[in-house]
């Protein structure tokens, strides 16, 4: 029986490591798949202003039917990225930047900007951006920028589109 | 049995048990997020590296690209207030009071986290639809047909989940997310 003590200890250590490793790897795996799907559908380094979510039109799990989403899958490998979220008066709106492991690298909303547009440059630590541009350092090159605009009712989408469709993301030209 | 084989077998058993336990934990809806408040489940530090591995994995799987809590807090329910699984076979009434946030919404999803097609295309109710006189005492009905002023459609018998989003939650709501009064989910009639 004592010959099994060592193997049982190994099994316990392996089980804990596998449990932790599975949970820890889940965000990276899922984000990677989502990035691929988004970039295949709409390209990357450009903002896509998606129509209102319906049951027949869902890209990401647990979408809110009360939000208008604009989304930009990005890859900083060739250049930093300029992101501009235009203000939508009298509505909650926000810009969130997620890194490749789903952590939030940047988030601000209309409350922070006091109704003004938000303009940032996403760059890796070794990339430079023009003087005066607000640089957000990303831990790695890939991620997703997401603009949300909260609708009081879905009929508002036409009026909201006039503002949100001015938002963009694009490579910063050197 | 040779020593190497014993270690090899137990290593494989350990890896299988560990990864299986993680998969099972993630499958158990939102319980892995850790904070319970009646039928509602939520987590802490969503969107940050400081969140627990279970919270981060659950959010990635069931609410990818969720806002961090300074912007919004998410409460999810897979059971009614008596702990019974939410089912399209039954009618429900969600009854709540004022929620200390700038805006809130209640949305119905299938077990995989997607909106369910329904003829009326009604998936959610937001606080903007609640008249001021009802803000402190509102109800939302869930069922196949509209039975009240505020209604979310469930078109068939499948089990479902509810998500309550509160945008720009107050500090008090964030601090007391596990104990603040939350909407009750009351089950009505069920079909056999």
Short mmCIF file of C-alpha atoms in Angstrom, two decimals:
data_model
loop_
_atom_site.label_atom_id
_atom_site.label_comp_id
_atom_site.label_asym_id
_atom_site.label_seq_id
_atom_site.Cartn_x
_atom_site.Cartn_y
_atom_site.Cartn_z
CA UNK A 1 0.00 0.00 0.00
CA UNK A 2 2.81 2.39 0.84
CA UNK A 3 3.92 2.10 -2.79
CA UNK A 4 0.84 4.17 -3.72
CA UNK A 5 1.46 7.10 -1.38
CA UNK A 6 3.78 8.84 -3.82
CA UNK A 7 1.53 8.35 -6.86
CA UNK A 8 -1.52 9.56 -4.89
CA UNK A 9 0.35 12.74 -3.91
CA UNK A 10 1.22 13.22 -7.57
CA UNK A 11 -2.44 12.77 -8.51
CA UNK A 12 -3.57 15.40 -5.99
CA UNK A 13 -0.96 17.90 -7.17
CA UNK A 14 -1.85 17.19 -10.81
CA UNK A 15 -5.56 17.63 -10.09
CA UNK A 16 -5.06 21.02 -8.43
CA UNK A 17 -2.74 22.16 -11.23
CA UNK A 18 -5.16 20.98 -13.92
CA UNK A 19 -8.12 22.66 -12.19
CA UNK A 20 -6.28 25.96 -11.89
CA UNK A 21 -4.76 25.71 -15.36
CA UNK A 22 -8.11 25.02 -17.02
CA UNK A 23 -9.76 28.01 -15.35
CA UNK A 24 -6.76 30.28 -15.96
CA UNK A 25 -6.55 29.37 -19.65
CA UNK A 26 -10.27 29.79 -20.34
CA UNK A 27 -10.26 33.60 -20.89
CA UNK A 28 -7.32 33.44 -23.29
CA UNK A 29 -8.83 30.62 -25.36
CA UNK A 30 -12.26 32.23 -25.53
CA UNK A 31 -10.92 35.71 -26.33
CA UNK A 32 -8.74 34.28 -29.06
CA UNK A 33 -11.74 32.60 -30.67
CA UNK A 34 -13.84 35.74 -30.35
CA UNK A 35 -11.09 37.87 -31.90
CA UNK A 36 -10.85 35.49 -34.85
CA UNK A 37 -14.61 35.47 -35.35
CA UNK A 38 -14.88 39.26 -35.15
CA UNK A 39 -11.98 39.86 -37.51
CA UNK A 40 -13.32 37.31 -40.00
CA UNK A 41 -16.74 38.94 -39.98
CA UNK A 42 -15.73 42.57 -40.10
CA UNK A 43 -11.98 42.81 -40.46
CA UNK A 44 -9.68 44.32 -37.87
CA UNK A 45 -8.31 47.78 -37.05
CA UNK A 46 -11.61 49.28 -38.12
CA UNK A 47 -14.78 50.11 -36.23
CA UNK A 48 -17.94 48.19 -37.06
CA UNK A 49 -21.20 49.77 -35.96
CA UNK A 50 -23.37 46.71 -35.49
CA UNK A 51 -27.15 46.80 -35.86
CA UNK A 52 -29.19 46.34 -32.71
CA UNK A 53 -28.94 42.84 -31.32
CA UNK A 54 -31.81 40.45 -31.97
CA UNK A 55 -32.14 36.72 -31.31
CA UNK A 56 -31.32 36.16 -34.96
CA UNK A 57 -28.24 38.42 -34.86
CA UNK A 58 -25.87 37.70 -31.95
CA UNK A 59 -22.09 37.68 -32.21
CA UNK A 60 -21.01 37.61 -28.59
CA UNK A 61 -22.49 35.65 -25.71
CA UNK A 62 -24.99 37.48 -23.46
CA UNK A 63 -25.48 40.56 -25.64
CA UNK A 64 -27.67 43.36 -24.32
CA UNK A 65 -30.64 44.24 -26.53
CA UNK A 66 -30.65 47.68 -24.90
CA UNK A 67 -27.23 48.69 -26.17
CA UNK A 68 -25.90 49.82 -29.53
CA UNK A 69 -22.47 48.27 -29.96
CA UNK A 70 -19.57 49.47 -32.08
CA UNK A 71 -16.64 47.09 -32.06
CA UNK A 72 -13.04 47.12 -33.25
CA UNK A 73 -10.87 44.00 -33.11
CA UNK A 74 -7.31 45.27 -33.30
CA UNK A 75 -3.80 44.11 -33.99
CA UNK A 76 -0.99 46.49 -33.07
CA UNK A 77 1.78 44.47 -34.69
CA UNK A 78 2.32 47.01 -37.49
CA UNK A 79 1.30 50.31 -35.90
CA UNK A 80 -0.44 51.85 -32.90
CA UNK A 81 -4.17 52.35 -33.19
CA UNK A 82 -6.14 55.54 -32.83
CA UNK A 83 -9.57 55.12 -31.26
CA UNK A 84 -12.20 57.84 -31.09
CA UNK A 85 -15.53 57.37 -29.35
CA UNK A 86 -17.91 60.15 -30.27
CA UNK A 87 -20.18 61.60 -27.61
CA UNK A 88 -23.88 60.74 -27.73
CA UNK A 89 -25.74 63.49 -25.86
CA UNK A 90 -28.03 62.54 -22.99
CA UNK A 91 -27.13 58.85 -23.11
CA UNK A 92 -24.85 56.53 -21.22
CA UNK A 93 -21.98 55.60 -23.52
CA UNK A 94 -18.59 54.12 -22.86
CA UNK A 95 -15.40 52.98 -24.51
CA UNK A 96 -13.78 49.82 -23.14
CA UNK A 97 -10.53 48.28 -24.37
CA UNK A 98 -9.93 44.60 -23.60
CA UNK A 99 -6.56 42.91 -23.92
CA UNK A 100 -6.03 39.42 -25.29
CA UNK A 101 -6.83 37.78 -21.95
CA UNK A 102 -10.11 39.73 -21.41
CA UNK A 103 -8.68 42.18 -18.88
CA UNK A 104 -9.81 45.78 -19.22
CA UNK A 105 -6.91 48.00 -20.26
CA UNK A 106 -9.03 51.15 -20.51
CA UNK A 107 -12.57 52.20 -19.74
CA UNK A 108 -14.22 55.59 -19.66
CA UNK A 109 -17.79 56.70 -20.11
CA UNK A 110 -19.73 59.91 -20.69
CA UNK A 111 -19.45 60.54 -16.94
CA UNK A 112 -15.65 60.68 -17.22
CA UNK A 113 -15.48 62.66 -20.46
CA UNK A 114 -18.20 65.08 -19.33
CA UNK A 115 -19.95 64.71 -22.64
CA UNK A 116 -16.89 65.18 -24.83
CA UNK A 117 -15.56 62.55 -27.25
CA UNK A 118 -12.83 60.20 -26.03
CA UNK A 119 -9.69 59.95 -28.17
CA UNK A 120 -6.86 57.54 -27.30
CA UNK A 121 -3.98 55.71 -28.97
CA UNK A 122 -3.43 52.03 -28.20
CA UNK A 123 0.20 51.00 -28.41
CA UNK A 124 2.57 48.39 -27.08
CA UNK A 125 5.28 49.55 -24.68
CA UNK A 126 7.89 49.89 -27.42
CA UNK A 127 5.70 51.85 -29.84
CA UNK A 128 5.65 55.63 -29.88
CA UNK A 129 2.67 57.85 -30.57
CA UNK A 130 2.62 61.50 -31.67
CA UNK A 131 3.15 64.12 -28.99
CA UNK A 132 -0.07 65.16 -27.30
CA UNK A 133 -1.86 61.90 -28.05
CA UNK A 134 -3.13 60.01 -25.02
CA UNK A 135 -1.27 56.71 -25.07
CA UNK A 136 -2.74 53.56 -23.57
CA UNK A 137 -0.08 50.88 -23.24
CA UNK A 138 -1.33 47.43 -24.13
CA UNK A 139 0.38 44.34 -22.70
CA UNK A 140 0.32 42.66 -26.09
CA UNK A 141 -0.74 43.41 -29.64
CA UNK A 142 -4.24 42.01 -29.87
CA UNK A 143 -7.50 43.00 -28.25
CA UNK A 144 -10.93 44.49 -28.73
CA UNK A 145 -12.21 48.05 -28.35
CA UNK A 146 -15.93 48.24 -27.65
CA UNK A 147 -18.25 51.23 -27.59
CA UNK A 148 -21.60 50.86 -25.87
CA UNK A 149 -24.49 53.32 -26.14
CA UNK A 150 -27.46 52.71 -23.90
CA UNK A 151 -30.85 53.18 -25.52
CA UNK A 152 -33.92 54.26 -23.60
CA UNK A 153 -35.88 52.37 -26.25
CA UNK A 154 -34.90 50.60 -29.44
CA UNK A 155 -36.66 53.19 -31.59
CA UNK A 156 -33.88 55.64 -30.70
CA UNK A 157 -31.34 53.81 -32.80
CA UNK A 158 -31.68 56.15 -35.80
CA UNK A 159 -30.91 59.23 -33.74
CA UNK A 160 -28.10 57.48 -31.86
CA UNK A 161 -26.55 56.21 -35.10
CA UNK A 162 -26.01 59.78 -36.26
CA UNK A 163 -23.54 60.20 -33.38
CA UNK A 164 -22.02 56.79 -32.82
CA UNK A 165 -21.22 56.19 -36.48
CA UNK A 166 -18.69 59.01 -36.31
CA UNK A 167 -16.64 56.90 -33.91
CA UNK A 168 -13.68 55.12 -35.45
CA UNK A 169 -10.51 53.15 -34.94
CA UNK A 170 -7.63 53.25 -37.42
CA UNK A 171 -3.88 52.68 -37.51
CA UNK A 172 -1.87 55.72 -36.51
CA UNK A 173 0.23 56.82 -39.43
CA UNK A 174 3.83 57.48 -38.59
CA UNK B 1 2.92 -2.98 -10.99
CA UNK B 2 6.02 -1.04 -11.90
CA UNK B 3 6.65 2.26 -10.15
CA UNK B 4 6.65 4.29 -13.36
CA UNK B 5 3.29 2.91 -14.41
CA UNK B 6 1.76 3.70 -11.02
CA UNK B 7 2.94 7.31 -11.23
CA UNK B 8 1.81 7.59 -14.83
CA UNK B 9 -1.68 6.30 -14.10
CA UNK B 10 -2.16 8.57 -11.09
CA UNK B 11 -0.83 11.57 -12.98
CA UNK B 12 -3.38 10.98 -15.72
CA UNK B 13 -6.14 10.45 -13.14
CA UNK B 14 -5.21 13.69 -11.39
CA UNK B 15 -5.16 15.72 -14.59
CA UNK B 16 -8.51 14.31 -15.67
CA UNK B 17 -10.10 14.97 -12.29
CA UNK B 18 -8.76 18.52 -12.10
CA UNK B 19 -9.80 19.60 -15.57
CA UNK B 20 -13.14 17.80 -15.18
CA UNK B 21 -13.80 19.61 -11.92
CA UNK B 22 -13.04 22.95 -13.59
CA UNK B 23 -15.38 22.16 -16.48
CA UNK B 24 -18.12 21.12 -14.06
CA UNK B 25 -17.61 24.28 -12.02
CA UNK B 26 -18.02 26.44 -15.12
CA UNK B 27 -21.07 24.47 -16.19
CA UNK B 28 -22.82 25.18 -12.90
CA UNK B 29 -24.03 28.48 -14.20
CA UNK B 30 -22.78 31.48 -12.26
CA UNK B 31 -22.14 29.80 -8.94
CA UNK B 32 -18.41 29.96 -9.58
CA UNK B 33 -18.52 33.76 -9.35
CA UNK B 34 -18.85 33.40 -5.62
CA UNK B 35 -21.30 36.03 -4.35
CA UNK B 36 -24.90 35.01 -3.69
CA UNK B 37 -27.85 37.28 -3.02
CA UNK B 38 -31.07 35.28 -3.03
CA UNK B 39 -31.31 33.68 -6.49
CA UNK B 40 -28.82 36.18 -7.90
CA UNK B 41 -25.11 35.49 -8.44
CA UNK B 42 -22.41 38.05 -9.03
CA UNK B 43 -18.67 38.46 -8.68
CA UNK B 44 -16.01 40.99 -7.78
CA UNK B 45 -13.33 42.80 -9.76
CA UNK B 46 -14.79 41.71 -13.10
CA UNK B 47 -12.54 42.66 -15.99
CA UNK B 48 -9.38 42.83 -13.93
CA UNK B 49 -6.48 40.49 -13.32
CA UNK B 50 -7.36 40.72 -9.62
CA UNK B 51 -10.57 38.74 -10.10
CA UNK B 52 -10.45 35.11 -9.07
CA UNK B 53 -9.61 32.59 -11.79
CA UNK B 54 -13.14 31.20 -11.43
CA UNK B 55 -14.72 34.64 -11.93
CA UNK B 56 -12.50 35.41 -14.91
CA UNK B 57 -13.28 32.08 -16.55
CA UNK B 58 -17.02 32.37 -15.88
CA UNK B 59 -17.19 35.90 -17.27
CA UNK B 60 -15.23 34.87 -20.38
CA UNK B 61 -17.52 31.92 -20.95
CA UNK B 62 -20.85 33.52 -20.07
CA UNK B 63 -20.38 37.28 -20.41
CA UNK B 64 -17.38 38.00 -22.58
CA UNK B 65 -16.42 41.70 -22.82
CA UNK B 66 -18.35 42.58 -19.66
CA UNK B 67 -17.86 46.03 -18.21
CA UNK B 68 -15.81 46.45 -15.04
CA UNK B 69 -17.82 47.27 -11.95
CA UNK B 70 -17.14 51.00 -11.95
CA UNK B 71 -19.34 51.04 -15.08
CA UNK B 72 -21.77 48.20 -14.48
CA UNK B 73 -22.50 45.31 -12.17
CA UNK B 74 -24.15 42.13 -13.40
CA UNK B 75 -26.42 39.87 -11.39
CA UNK B 76 -27.44 36.54 -12.91
CA UNK B 77 -30.15 34.10 -11.85
CA UNK B 78 -30.86 30.56 -13.02
CA UNK B 79 -33.43 29.80 -10.30
CA UNK B 80 -36.42 31.48 -8.74
CA UNK B 81 -36.35 32.81 -5.18
CA UNK B 82 -37.15 29.34 -3.86
CA UNK B 83 -34.23 27.76 -5.66
CA UNK B 84 -36.20 26.09 -8.48
CA UNK B 85 -34.71 26.17 -11.96
CA UNK B 86 -36.25 28.84 -14.20
CA UNK B 87 -38.33 27.09 -16.85
CA UNK B 88 -40.37 28.19 -19.85
CA UNK B 89 -43.09 25.85 -18.62
CA UNK B 90 -43.92 28.36 -15.87
CA UNK B 91 -44.97 31.98 -15.58
CA UNK B 92 -42.93 34.27 -13.34
CA UNK B 93 -43.17 37.67 -11.77
CA UNK B 94 -39.99 39.55 -10.92
CA UNK B 95 -40.75 42.11 -8.24
CA UNK B 96 -38.29 44.68 -7.01
CA UNK B 97 -37.72 48.13 -5.62
CA UNK B 98 -35.40 51.00 -6.44
CA UNK B 99 -31.99 49.87 -7.65
CA UNK B 100 -29.23 52.25 -6.66
CA UNK B 101 -27.74 52.86 -10.09
CA UNK B 102 -28.07 55.25 -12.99
CA UNK B 103 -29.95 52.74 -15.13
CA UNK B 104 -30.82 49.06 -14.95
CA UNK B 105 -32.19 46.39 -17.23
CA UNK B 106 -33.50 42.84 -16.88
CA UNK B 107 -32.81 40.46 -19.79
CA UNK B 108 -33.77 36.84 -20.47
CA UNK B 109 -31.28 34.39 -22.04
CA UNK B 110 -31.19 30.70 -22.84
CA UNK B 111 -28.84 28.46 -20.85
CA UNK B 112 -26.02 29.16 -23.27
CA UNK B 113 -26.37 32.91 -22.78
CA UNK B 114 -28.15 33.92 -25.98
CA UNK B 115 -31.42 35.77 -26.59
CA UNK B 116 -34.33 33.46 -27.40
CA UNK B 117 -36.30 34.14 -30.60
CA UNK B 118 -39.88 35.13 -29.87
CA UNK B 119 -42.64 36.55 -32.08
CA UNK B 120 -42.78 39.85 -30.19
CA UNK B 121 -38.99 40.31 -30.16
CA UNK B 122 -39.21 41.27 -26.48
CA UNK B 123 -36.02 40.30 -24.67
CA UNK B 124 -35.68 42.77 -21.80
CA UNK B 125 -37.16 45.53 -19.70
CA UNK B 126 -35.13 48.60 -18.79
CA UNK B 127 -35.60 51.11 -16.01
CA UNK B 128 -36.49 53.77 -18.58
CA UNK B 129 -39.74 51.88 -19.19
CA UNK B 130 -40.72 52.00 -15.50
CA UNK B 131 -42.83 55.10 -14.67
CA UNK B 132 -41.60 57.22 -11.74
CA UNK B 133 -44.54 56.12 -9.59
CA UNK B 134 -43.44 52.48 -9.93
CA UNK B 135 -39.67 52.96 -9.47
CA UNK B 136 -39.78 51.87 -5.83
CA UNK B 137 -42.14 48.96 -6.42
CA UNK B 138 -42.07 47.50 -9.90
CA UNK B 139 -42.94 44.14 -11.42
CA UNK B 140 -41.95 42.43 -14.64
CA UNK B 141 -43.91 39.41 -15.87
CA UNK B 142 -42.26 36.55 -17.75
CA UNK B 143 -44.37 34.20 -19.83
CA UNK B 144 -45.62 33.31 -23.27
CA UNK B 145 -48.19 36.09 -23.35
CA UNK B 146 -48.18 39.61 -21.99
CA UNK B 147 -49.94 39.70 -18.63
CA UNK B 148 -48.80 43.05 -17.27
CA UNK B 149 -47.44 46.43 -18.28
CA UNK B 150 -43.85 45.16 -18.19
CA UNK B 151 -43.24 41.79 -19.80
CA UNK B 152 -40.47 39.59 -21.18
CA UNK B 153 -41.32 36.78 -23.55
CA UNK B 154 -40.35 33.13 -23.10
CA UNK B 155 -41.75 31.39 -26.18
CA UNK B 156 -41.25 27.72 -25.29
CA UNK B 157 -40.57 25.27 -22.45
CA UNK B 158 -36.80 25.57 -22.29
CA UNK B 159 -34.94 26.52 -19.09
CA UNK B 160 -33.63 30.07 -19.04
CA UNK B 161 -31.56 32.60 -17.11
CA UNK B 162 -32.02 36.24 -16.16
CA UNK B 163 -29.38 38.95 -16.09
CA UNK B 164 -29.87 42.19 -14.19
CA UNK B 165 -27.45 44.91 -15.30
CA UNK B 166 -27.01 48.03 -13.18
CA UNK B 167 -25.06 50.81 -14.92
CA UNK B 168 -23.05 53.27 -12.86
CA UNK B 169 -23.93 51.47 -9.64
CA UNK B 170 -23.64 53.43 -6.42
CA UNK B 171 -20.79 52.72 -4.02
CA UNK B 172 -23.36 51.35 -1.62
CA UNK B 173 -24.66 48.85 -4.16
CA UNK B 174 -21.13 47.71 -4.95
CA UNK B 175 -20.21 47.40 -1.29
CA UNK B 176 -23.40 45.51 -0.37
CA UNK B 177 -23.88 43.49 -3.54
CA UNK B 178 -24.25 40.31 -1.52
CA UNK B 179 -26.83 41.68 0.91
CA UNK B 180 -28.70 44.59 -0.69
CA UNK B 181 -32.40 43.82 -1.32
CA UNK B 182 -32.66 42.35 -4.81
CA UNK B 183 -35.74 41.66 -6.93
CA UNK B 184 -37.66 38.54 -5.98
CA UNK B 185 -38.36 35.96 -8.68
CA UNK B 186 -41.76 34.45 -7.96
CA UNK B 187 -43.00 31.41 -9.86
CA UNK B 188 -46.62 31.30 -11.00
CA UNK B 189 -48.53 28.56 -12.79
CA UNK B 190 -46.64 25.80 -14.58
CA UNK B 191 -47.75 23.52 -17.39
CA UNK B 192 -47.29 19.79 -16.86
#
